[in-house]
Amino acid sequence: MDVLRTEFTLNDMPIEVTLPVRATLADAIRSTGATGTRVGCEEGICGSCTVLLDGRPARACLMLAAQARGREIRTVEGLAAGGRLHPVQESFRRHRALQCGYCTPGFMMLAVGLLEREPNASPERVRAVLASNLCRCTGYAPIVDAVLAAQQALAGEVI
Amino acid sequence: MAVVRGHVGAEAPRADDLPLVDGSAMFIADLNRDGQLWARVVRSPVASAVIVGIEISAAVRHPGVAAVLTADDVPDVQIPIRLPFAATPECELALQPPLARDRVRYVGEPVAVVLAEDPFTAEDAAELVALELEERTPVLDLRAGSGADSVHDRLPDNVVNRVPMVCGEVDRLFATAEVVVSESVVVHRHTGMPLETRGLLAEWEEGEGRLTVWGAAKVKHFNRQALAQMLDLSPQSVRLIEVSVGGAFGVRGEFYPEDLLVPLAAMRLGRPVKWIEDRREHLVATNHAREQLHELEVAASEDGRLLAFRDRAWCDQGAYVRSQGLLPALLPALQIAGPYAWEGFSIEASAVLTNRTPVGTYRAPGVTEATLVRERALDRVAAELGLDHVELRRRNLIAADRMPWVFDLGPQGEPIVYESGDFPGSFEALLAQAGYDDLRAEQRGRAPGGEAVGIGVSAFCEVSAVGPFEQARIALEDGRFAVYVGVGSVGQGVATVLGQIAAETLGVGLERVAIHHQDTADTPEGFGTFASRSTVLAGNAILLAGQDLRRKAAAALGIAEDTLDVDLEYARLAPQRLTGEGTFEKEHPSFTFGANLVLVSVDRELGRVRVERHLVAHDAGRAVNPALLRGQLCGGAVQGIGAVLFEELRYDRTGQPEVSSLEDYLLATAGDVPAVEAVIIENPAPTNPLGIKGSGEAGMAGAPAAVANAVADALGAGAESLALPLTPARIRALVRARELNAQPEAS
Amino acid sequence: MRPAPFAYERVESVEEMLEALARADGEGAAVLLAGGQSLIPRLNARLVRPRRVIDIDGIAALDHLELDQELRVGALCRHWRLEEATSLDGPWAALREAAAHVGLHPVRTRGTFGGSLAHADPAAELPLAAVTYGAEIELRSRAGQRRVAAEEFFRGPHRTALGPGEAIVGARFPSPKPDGVSAFAEVSRRVVGWPLAAVCVVLHAAEGVIQGARVGLGAVGPAPRRAIEAERLLEGSALESSAIDAAAVAAARACAPAVADGVDEDTRRDMVEALVRRTLAGLAGAVW
Ligand code: FES
Ligand code: FES
């Protein structure tokens, strides 16, 4: 089987993987042991695999591993820093925004991507962006609440 | 350290969140064993055919392929039915073999398994398995009867069983009724669709004769028993381990063909075998649910008293009777009476075979379908009588002082008993929270603006807390109180709730308790997680085990039990290897009351429905953790909204599924649903010491019915049959029909 | 779900792309992979099985967006760039709104303008915008360059005017009158997902009278198309409600919807009529 070596940055660490050419970025990330990027559909719909690609949310299942060459990828494993959870992680816990937790990393990356680029996003905008990912357990309201609360928390940090 | 109380009823944080938010939680796809092979299942591409031949040689020769298994390589066994009360001799004639032998009966049925060094190769080689099939005319009509081809030759009329139930003098009641309304409802096929697909990893240790399978959920002790039997092993040599589970909703964790095939392959090949279902497979391989046709007649008096009903139902079992046996037909029959004081009813539910994916149970099975059917019909009765929908229900809910309520099913069957509850009081609590009268005023106020606003209600009684028993064991291990139970965690937070009960009983802090449920090797025999039973059954078993431990500890220390602080004495107690044991038995299931109220607006021109408010009331008996309970109710309600507006597993006329990915199977998103409001009612259950009632499914049970009623109300179509799901095309058809009807008056 | 095997080749320039395409022509099915948001799902599900995948994702020269006398969009311009281009207002607003409706937020991070045109889904937003604005699609092959009007480019569901060895390099949108207004609207089953009907409207008025109107319809025929009769009814009108109604009815009549996704023709026509009426009514305020 044809394999290909690809180098990219994963959570600020240079990474090199050798994988079949048909492997996706989700395969590549997961092959490093960072399995928090979940896979639920492999067709871009569910959002469980959402990561940040050069700071923007993207589906890791809709990109060949080879296409990640030289790019900056951030995943759930890169959120906590210095032994402290990211405010979005804290907020998901506090607002009970997860039940089974399968969708959680994807939702958090989606939210972090949004809040970093649009710290003043309106609640309507937040809800519209969150409609990109699927959760089968929570009914969404706790997720929306968690992201709106995290937005406040992040704003507080900046000030 | 003081004795700690007050855990039960507190909104304790979830015990198991941290690994889920930092990404370290291990789901089945995240596990690997050295030297593992990957399995890929070859599935039937057609709905019904005779297997003439299976050509595997090209696949076997493909580089990287270790083996290809067909029916000839697997023992001649079938997947057994899990619950004795859901099995009949006829069911045995339609059980599913792990690999199709002579016939394929639905698109997606496993016919072969490829084992290869990596998942890419496995999938490549699976395409090389050539099936020679002689197609038959598929059976797709629920009422095809004996004129059609047979799904199983030994059941020529395609009916597995008929479930009859009679209560009271139905014919007399109909004869005296002033109003009779009939309603025919087709509940459409949809299913649980957890975000994580199924998956398994199996390892066989030849030397020890030990088989380990990771990826179990829901009913692991039964599955261990079944697997051991099929493989001719002792149950003790088989170990099933539950890792993180990405949602189950009734479909995940039942015994499926792969649950035999993957361990079998591991044994045959002497290497670990991993299998991860993909989403397209999931859509045809994992249980479907809900599809049934009901013809319901309701008899009522002029003053709005419900007298009797007759229900004839045809319940799709799909192509095989799977591990849940006749439940798809039994459960609606058991729950269609609902919370109303009927004087009689008669039911005949037929379990019907078709050439579609087998049907199992999905969250709130039977009660969801039955509630849709009954509550639609009640709105028609109300329309017929010119009575407000809410008023009709008020007049007929069983009064609190008539508890326990018994529907006597005569010599044929066990009576249906509602042991406790205050149905009218609970219903009024829902209306009060909703501000029902204000909502009606709002509806009238918005009408002139051209908006179609509707209000729908539904009420139901849900069977829950099904026995027969659960066990718990509490040991002093690793510096904590280790609680072992046989139920499963499928993402609903059961470990947290059970931890609260254990901590409360022992009188210790939450952090001092560890709940163990993952591994059949060290957990007591259990029946698993279904029918909203885990908290009730395992919770009470923990209560008994905790009391037992305290009793033994007090005796061992020679002190009075009521002065005992087990945590303070931990160091003295631990070396004594004391364990507390508890078994909670429950002979009869309990019925719990729930109700929904929904406000929708309908865009008449675009045929789009917006659910603006959704309230769900539920009698939880006692809320062990109100926050988690709200999470269950709200999540369930949103599934219910999606079910009635978006989700549908359609088939074409040849039995090919028309929905093959999440692009077509539409799950509600954050933009499609409101923040659901939960109204928690606590009328303690008299039949268990903790007083709790099952809650895992109550959010779902009445949601589709209430949404459908609200849409009908908005369109002034209360008295019409609705086809489901309520797509824009169907809404437009209703609007157009009403516009046509209205025109003669206008002109 | 893993793609069937393919050979992978990454190109860094338009010339390399055209070379690779020409070479691949000899060996059978090759596909260009850009953002991959339509292609990779179909690869993963083995619905397409190319022998060779030519990855053009990294051709920097095709990733551009320039607005002066006209608007030039490179084939690799990502949807988010159109969506966030605040300079696209007034007569250009509909293009921006169309881009904001493509797929899902994370899909717009990667999805490309050229990819959307090449995929030619009858319900896709950007092809509809290209037809409505009268864009010209720029195609190149080793043999040279040509421009095809968007209306001619889309030939049917997933069928385009692209010839062998040819690739989309970009599109030119002629500038609408600067004082124009525009809007885009669609309806789908949920708040996200493919539209069941979509409309794109560009108007320009002088002294309260519509001078030019373009009304495009998507998802209601084999390819996006303009509703010429509706445009004619709008031109010369004052966008009064009778003109709006007439245009909406004409637009509904102009579409040839197929029965798909369980939606019948009547419903789609009803949707077109409602969307056109509402979109025009929304613009009426801006015209005055
Ligand atoms: S796995 Fe990537 S979106 Fe579902
Ligand atoms: S928490 Fe289970 S899918 Fe979102």
mmCIF file of C-alpha atoms in Angstrom, chain A residues 64 67, chain C residues 6-13 16-25 29-34 39 50-57 59:
data_model
loop_
_atom_site.group_PDB
_atom_site.id
_atom_site.type_symbol
_atom_site.label_atom_id
_atom_site.label_comp_id
_atom_site.label_asym_id
_atom_site.label_seq_id
_atom_site.Cartn_x
_atom_site.Cartn_y
_atom_site.Cartn_z
ATOM 1 C CA LEU A 64 -6.192 13.872 3.647
ATOM 2 C CA GLN A 67 -2.944 17.949 3.000
ATOM 3 C CA PHE C 6 -5.527 5.836 -5.419
ATOM 4 C CA ALA C 7 -2.247 7.362 -6.459
ATOM 5 C CA TYR C 8 -1.620 10.736 -4.896
ATOM 6 C CA GLU C 9 0.154 13.662 -6.451
ATOM 7 C CA ARG C 10 0.555 17.123 -5.061
ATOM 8 C CA VAL C 11 1.057 20.092 -7.378
ATOM 9 C CA GLU C 12 2.205 23.585 -6.461
ATOM 10 C CA SER C 13 1.393 25.645 -9.564
ATOM 11 C CA GLU C 16 2.003 21.586 -12.755
ATOM 12 C CA MET C 17 -1.703 21.023 -12.311
ATOM 13 C CA LEU C 18 -2.332 21.146 -16.049
ATOM 14 C CA GLU C 19 0.641 18.886 -16.726
ATOM 15 C CA ALA C 20 -0.596 16.377 -14.198
ATOM 16 C CA LEU C 21 -4.104 16.493 -15.630
ATOM 17 C CA ALA C 22 -2.848 15.946 -19.150
ATOM 18 C CA ARG C 23 -0.688 13.044 -18.051
ATOM 19 C CA ALA C 24 -3.503 11.486 -16.057
ATOM 20 C CA ASP C 25 -5.840 11.642 -19.022
ATOM 21 C CA ALA C 29 -10.032 8.643 -14.047
ATOM 22 C CA ALA C 30 -8.175 11.383 -12.225
ATOM 23 C CA VAL C 31 -9.726 13.972 -9.949
ATOM 24 C CA LEU C 32 -8.574 17.305 -8.674
ATOM 25 C CA LEU C 33 -8.654 17.591 -4.901
ATOM 26 C CA ALA C 34 -8.929 21.111 -3.544
ATOM 27 C CA LEU C 39 -14.917 15.037 -2.759
ATOM 28 C CA PRO C 50 -10.401 7.754 -8.984
ATOM 29 C CA ARG C 51 -7.140 6.115 -9.970
ATOM 30 C CA ARG C 52 -5.276 9.314 -9.268
ATOM 31 C CA VAL C 53 -5.898 12.226 -6.952
ATOM 32 C CA ILE C 54 -4.186 15.465 -7.917
ATOM 33 C CA ASP C 55 -3.997 17.669 -4.868
ATOM 34 C CA ILE C 56 -4.215 21.329 -5.876
ATOM 35 C CA ASP C 57 -4.947 22.564 -2.372
ATOM 36 C CA ILE C 59 -1.538 26.340 -5.324
#
